[in-house]
Amino acid sequence: MTPIIKHFLLLILMVAASGLAIAMRPTHKIAEMGPAVKLESMIPASFGEWREEKQNQALIVDPQQKEMIDLIYAQTLSRTYVNPEGYRIMLSIAYGSDQSDAKQVHKPEICYPAQGFTLKSKQYGQLVLQNTTIPVTRIETSLGERNEPVTYWITVGDRVVGPGLNKKLVEMGFGLRGLIPDGLLFRLSSIDSDANRAYEKQNAFAGDLLGSLRPEDRPKFIGNFKREQ
């Protein structure tokens, strides 16, 4: 085989590979294939023993600059809830309609330290509900005298994803089907010096909140009842 023929075949292979990559590029957004997500109306202001406390909005940490939030997320919701005992939990949900590489949700263990918080610990756990088990990440952070334990999880499309490669594999699975998944970050936190107590309160809060959602809205926050590890 002459050098000219070799170069010609190599050129053909490169063009074919480029065409295949373009053909396999996801083009259909999951966010446009169903009812629109409206966090403000989907999440109730009161449920169980919890009531929204509007005057304490300043307690909620917004991990990114506004420009970054607007770039990554289509919607955000931040509220403070309080129970009759006066215990407060901060809820923050960030929803993105396009979970492509350039618009990935930002994890709290990265965002909190970027704001000056100290990351004291990180652990993985599970939130056990009646119909599913949600893999969650728990971090304990502090800023001066403020100790803030955090529980969060991430969804990609109709799946709740665990840590590590799980999230990337789920994204690749949607991509191979020509789909661009949406996704959200569901974060709970408390200003509490006792991390174990905070995590117990957050677990109970999450169970009450998710149980109060309309059945048609619930899968957007916890997936379609698929157990993820």
CSV table of C-alpha atoms in Angstrom, one decimal:
chain,number,residue,atom,x,y,z
A,1,MET,CA,0.0,0.0,0.0
A,2,THR,CA,1.5,3.3,-1.1
A,3,PRO,CA,1.8,6.3,1.4
A,4,ILE,CA,-0.8,8.2,-0.7
A,5,ILE,CA,-3.4,5.4,-0.3
A,6,LYS,CA,-2.6,5.2,3.4
A,7,HIS,CA,-3.2,8.9,3.9
A,8,PHE,CA,-6.4,8.8,1.9
A,9,LEU,CA,-7.8,5.9,4.0
A,10,LEU,CA,-6.8,7.7,7.2
A,11,LEU,CA,-8.6,10.8,6.0
A,12,ILE,CA,-11.7,8.7,5.2
A,13,LEU,CA,-11.7,7.2,8.7
A,14,MET,CA,-11.3,10.6,10.3
A,15,VAL,CA,-14.2,12.0,8.4
A,16,ALA,CA,-16.3,9.0,9.2
A,17,ALA,CA,-15.5,9.2,12.9
A,18,SER,CA,-16.4,12.9,12.9
A,19,GLY,CA,-19.7,12.2,11.2
A,20,LEU,CA,-20.5,9.5,13.7
A,21,ALA,CA,-19.8,11.8,16.6
A,22,ILE,CA,-22.1,14.4,15.2
A,23,ALA,CA,-24.8,11.8,14.5
A,24,MET,CA,-24.7,10.5,18.1
A,25,ARG,CA,-24.8,13.9,19.7
A,26,PRO,CA,-27.9,14.2,21.9
A,27,THR,CA,-30.5,16.5,20.5
A,28,HIS,CA,-33.7,16.0,22.4
A,29,LYS,CA,-34.1,17.7,25.8
A,30,ILE,CA,-36.0,15.6,28.4
A,31,ALA,CA,-37.2,18.9,29.9
A,32,GLU,CA,-39.2,19.7,26.8
A,33,MET,CA,-40.8,16.2,26.7
A,34,GLY,CA,-43.1,16.6,29.7
A,35,PRO,CA,-44.8,19.1,32.0
A,36,ALA,CA,-42.8,22.2,32.8
A,37,VAL,CA,-41.0,22.2,36.2
A,38,LYS,CA,-42.2,25.0,38.5
A,39,LEU,CA,-40.4,24.7,41.8
A,40,GLU,CA,-42.3,27.5,43.5
A,41,SER,CA,-45.7,25.8,43.1
A,42,MET,CA,-44.4,22.2,43.3
A,43,ILE,CA,-42.9,22.6,46.8
A,44,PRO,CA,-45.5,23.4,49.5
A,45,ALA,CA,-45.0,26.2,51.9
A,46,SER,CA,-46.2,24.0,54.8
A,47,PHE,CA,-46.4,20.3,55.4
A,48,GLY,CA,-46.5,18.1,58.5
A,49,GLU,CA,-45.1,20.1,61.4
A,50,TRP,CA,-43.0,22.4,59.1
A,51,ARG,CA,-43.9,25.9,58.0
A,52,GLU,CA,-42.0,28.3,55.8
A,53,GLU,CA,-40.4,31.2,57.7
A,54,LYS,CA,-39.8,34.0,55.2
A,55,GLN,CA,-37.9,36.3,57.4
A,56,ASN,CA,-35.0,33.9,57.7
A,57,GLN,CA,-34.1,33.7,54.0
A,58,ALA,CA,-30.8,35.3,54.8
A,59,LEU,CA,-29.7,32.1,56.5
A,60,ILE,CA,-29.6,30.1,53.3
A,61,VAL,CA,-26.2,29.8,51.6
A,62,ASP,CA,-26.2,30.4,47.9
A,63,PRO,CA,-23.0,28.7,46.8
A,64,GLN,CA,-22.4,30.4,43.5
A,65,GLN,CA,-22.3,33.9,42.1
A,66,LYS,CA,-25.5,35.0,40.5
A,67,GLU,CA,-24.0,34.9,37.0
A,68,MET,CA,-22.9,31.2,37.5
A,69,ILE,CA,-26.4,30.3,38.9
A,70,ASP,CA,-28.1,31.9,35.9
A,71,LEU,CA,-25.7,30.0,33.5
A,72,ILE,CA,-26.1,26.6,35.1
A,73,TYR,CA,-29.7,26.5,36.5
A,74,ALA,CA,-33.0,27.2,34.9
A,75,GLN,CA,-34.7,27.6,38.3
A,76,THR,CA,-33.7,27.8,42.0
A,77,LEU,CA,-35.8,27.7,45.2
A,78,SER,CA,-34.5,28.6,48.6
A,79,ARG,CA,-36.6,28.6,51.8
A,80,THR,CA,-36.3,28.3,55.5
A,81,TYR,CA,-38.7,26.0,57.4
A,82,VAL,CA,-39.3,25.9,61.1
A,83,ASN,CA,-41.2,23.4,63.3
A,84,PRO,CA,-43.1,24.1,66.6
A,85,GLU,CA,-39.9,23.5,68.6
A,86,GLY,CA,-38.2,26.3,66.7
A,87,TYR,CA,-35.8,24.0,64.8
A,88,ARG,CA,-35.0,25.5,61.4
A,89,ILE,CA,-34.0,23.7,58.2
A,90,MET,CA,-32.9,25.4,55.1
A,91,LEU,CA,-34.0,24.0,51.8
A,92,SER,CA,-32.3,24.8,48.5
A,93,ILE,CA,-33.2,23.2,45.1
A,94,ALA,CA,-31.4,24.1,41.9
A,95,TYR,CA,-32.9,22.7,38.7
A,96,GLY,CA,-31.1,22.6,35.4
A,97,SER,CA,-32.9,21.8,32.1
A,98,ASP,CA,-29.6,20.8,30.4
A,99,GLN,CA,-27.2,18.5,32.2
A,100,SER,CA,-24.5,18.6,29.6
A,101,ASP,CA,-20.9,18.8,30.6
A,102,ALA,CA,-20.9,22.6,30.5
A,103,LYS,CA,-23.9,22.9,32.8
A,104,GLN,CA,-23.4,20.3,35.5
A,105,VAL,CA,-24.8,20.9,39.0
A,106,HIS,CA,-22.1,22.1,41.4
A,107,LYS,CA,-21.7,19.9,44.5
A,108,PRO,CA,-21.9,21.6,48.0
A,109,GLU,CA,-18.5,20.1,49.1
A,110,ILE,CA,-17.0,22.3,46.4
A,111,CYS,CA,-19.2,25.4,46.7
A,112,TYR,CA,-19.1,25.7,50.5
A,113,PRO,CA,-15.3,25.8,50.8
A,114,ALA,CA,-15.2,28.3,47.8
A,115,GLN,CA,-17.2,30.6,50.1
A,116,GLY,CA,-14.8,30.3,52.9
A,117,PHE,CA,-16.4,27.4,54.8
A,118,THR,CA,-14.3,24.6,56.3
A,119,LEU,CA,-15.3,21.1,55.1
A,120,LYS,CA,-15.1,19.1,58.3
A,121,SER,CA,-16.4,15.7,57.1
A,122,LYS,CA,-18.0,14.0,54.2
A,123,GLN,CA,-19.9,10.7,54.3
A,124,TYR,CA,-22.4,8.8,52.1
A,125,GLY,CA,-25.7,7.5,53.4
A,126,GLN,CA,-29.3,6.6,52.4
A,127,LEU,CA,-32.6,8.2,52.9
A,128,VAL,CA,-35.1,5.4,53.2
A,129,LEU,CA,-38.6,6.2,52.1
A,130,GLN,CA,-41.7,3.9,51.7
A,131,ASN,CA,-41.1,3.2,48.0
A,132,THR,CA,-37.4,3.9,47.4
A,133,THR,CA,-34.0,4.4,48.9
A,134,ILE,CA,-32.2,7.6,48.0
A,135,PRO,CA,-28.4,7.7,48.0
A,136,VAL,CA,-27.4,10.9,49.8
A,137,THR,CA,-24.2,12.7,50.6
A,138,ARG,CA,-23.7,14.4,54.0
A,139,ILE,CA,-21.1,17.0,54.7
A,140,GLU,CA,-20.4,19.0,57.8
A,141,THR,CA,-19.2,22.5,57.3
A,142,SER,CA,-18.3,25.5,59.5
A,143,LEU,CA,-17.6,29.2,59.1
A,144,GLY,CA,-16.5,30.8,62.3
A,145,GLU,CA,-19.0,29.8,65.0
A,146,ARG,CA,-21.6,28.7,62.4
A,147,ASN,CA,-21.6,24.9,62.1
A,148,GLU,CA,-23.8,23.7,59.2
A,149,PRO,CA,-24.4,20.0,58.5
A,150,VAL,CA,-25.7,19.4,54.9
A,151,THR,CA,-27.6,16.6,53.3
A,152,TYR,CA,-28.0,16.5,49.5
A,153,TRP,CA,-28.7,14.4,46.5
A,154,ILE,CA,-28.6,14.8,42.7
A,155,THR,CA,-31.0,13.6,40.0
A,156,VAL,CA,-30.2,13.2,36.3
A,157,GLY,CA,-33.3,12.7,34.2
A,158,ASP,CA,-35.6,10.2,35.9
A,159,ARG,CA,-32.8,8.8,38.1
A,160,VAL,CA,-31.3,9.6,41.5
A,161,VAL,CA,-27.6,9.2,41.1
A,162,GLY,CA,-25.1,8.1,43.6
A,163,PRO,CA,-21.5,9.2,44.0
A,164,GLY,CA,-18.5,8.4,41.8
A,165,LEU,CA,-19.0,6.9,38.3
A,166,ASN,CA,-22.8,6.4,38.7
A,167,LYS,CA,-23.7,9.9,37.7
A,168,LYS,CA,-21.5,9.8,34.6
A,169,LEU,CA,-22.8,6.4,33.5
A,170,VAL,CA,-26.4,7.6,33.8
A,171,GLU,CA,-25.6,10.7,31.7
A,172,MET,CA,-23.9,8.5,29.1
A,173,GLY,CA,-26.9,6.2,29.0
A,174,PHE,CA,-29.2,9.1,28.1
A,175,GLY,CA,-26.7,10.4,25.6
A,176,LEU,CA,-26.7,7.1,23.7
A,177,ARG,CA,-30.4,7.4,23.4
A,178,GLY,CA,-30.1,10.9,21.9
A,179,LEU,CA,-31.4,12.5,25.0
A,180,ILE,CA,-30.1,15.6,27.0
A,181,PRO,CA,-31.2,15.0,30.6
A,182,ASP,CA,-32.4,17.6,33.0
A,183,GLY,CA,-31.4,17.4,36.6
A,184,LEU,CA,-31.4,19.0,40.0
A,185,LEU,CA,-29.6,19.4,43.3
A,186,PHE,CA,-31.8,18.9,46.4
A,187,ARG,CA,-30.0,20.3,49.5
A,188,LEU,CA,-31.0,20.5,53.1
A,189,SER,CA,-29.0,22.1,55.9
A,190,SER,CA,-29.2,23.2,59.5
A,191,ILE,CA,-27.2,25.5,61.7
A,192,ASP,CA,-26.5,23.0,64.4
A,193,SER,CA,-23.5,22.1,66.5
A,194,ASP,CA,-24.7,18.5,66.8
A,195,ALA,CA,-24.3,17.0,63.3
A,196,ASN,CA,-26.0,13.7,64.1
A,197,ARG,CA,-29.1,15.6,65.4
A,198,ALA,CA,-29.1,17.7,62.3
A,199,TYR,CA,-29.0,14.7,59.9
A,200,GLU,CA,-31.8,13.0,61.8
A,201,LYS,CA,-33.9,16.2,61.5
A,202,GLN,CA,-33.1,16.6,57.9
A,203,ASN,CA,-34.0,13.0,57.2
A,204,ALA,CA,-37.4,13.4,58.9
A,205,PHE,CA,-38.0,16.7,57.0
A,206,ALA,CA,-37.2,15.2,53.7
A,207,GLY,CA,-39.6,12.3,54.3
A,208,ASP,CA,-42.4,14.7,55.3
A,209,LEU,CA,-41.7,17.0,52.3
A,210,LEU,CA,-41.5,14.3,49.7
A,211,GLY,CA,-44.6,12.6,51.1
A,212,SER,CA,-46.5,15.8,50.8
A,213,LEU,CA,-45.8,16.3,47.0
A,214,ARG,CA,-48.4,15.5,44.4
A,215,PRO,CA,-47.8,12.0,42.9
A,216,GLU,CA,-47.2,13.5,39.5
A,217,ASP,CA,-44.5,15.8,40.8
A,218,ARG,CA,-42.6,13.4,43.1
A,219,PRO,CA,-40.6,11.5,40.4
A,220,LYS,CA,-38.9,14.8,39.4
A,221,PHE,CA,-37.3,15.0,42.9
A,222,ILE,CA,-36.6,11.3,43.7
A,223,GLY,CA,-36.7,9.5,40.3
A,224,ASN,CA,-39.1,6.9,39.2
A,225,PHE,CA,-38.7,4.7,42.3
A,226,LYS,CA,-35.5,3.1,41.0
A,227,ARG,CA,-33.1,2.0,43.6
A,228,GLU,CA,-29.6,3.5,43.0
A,229,GLN,CA,-26.4,2.4,44.7
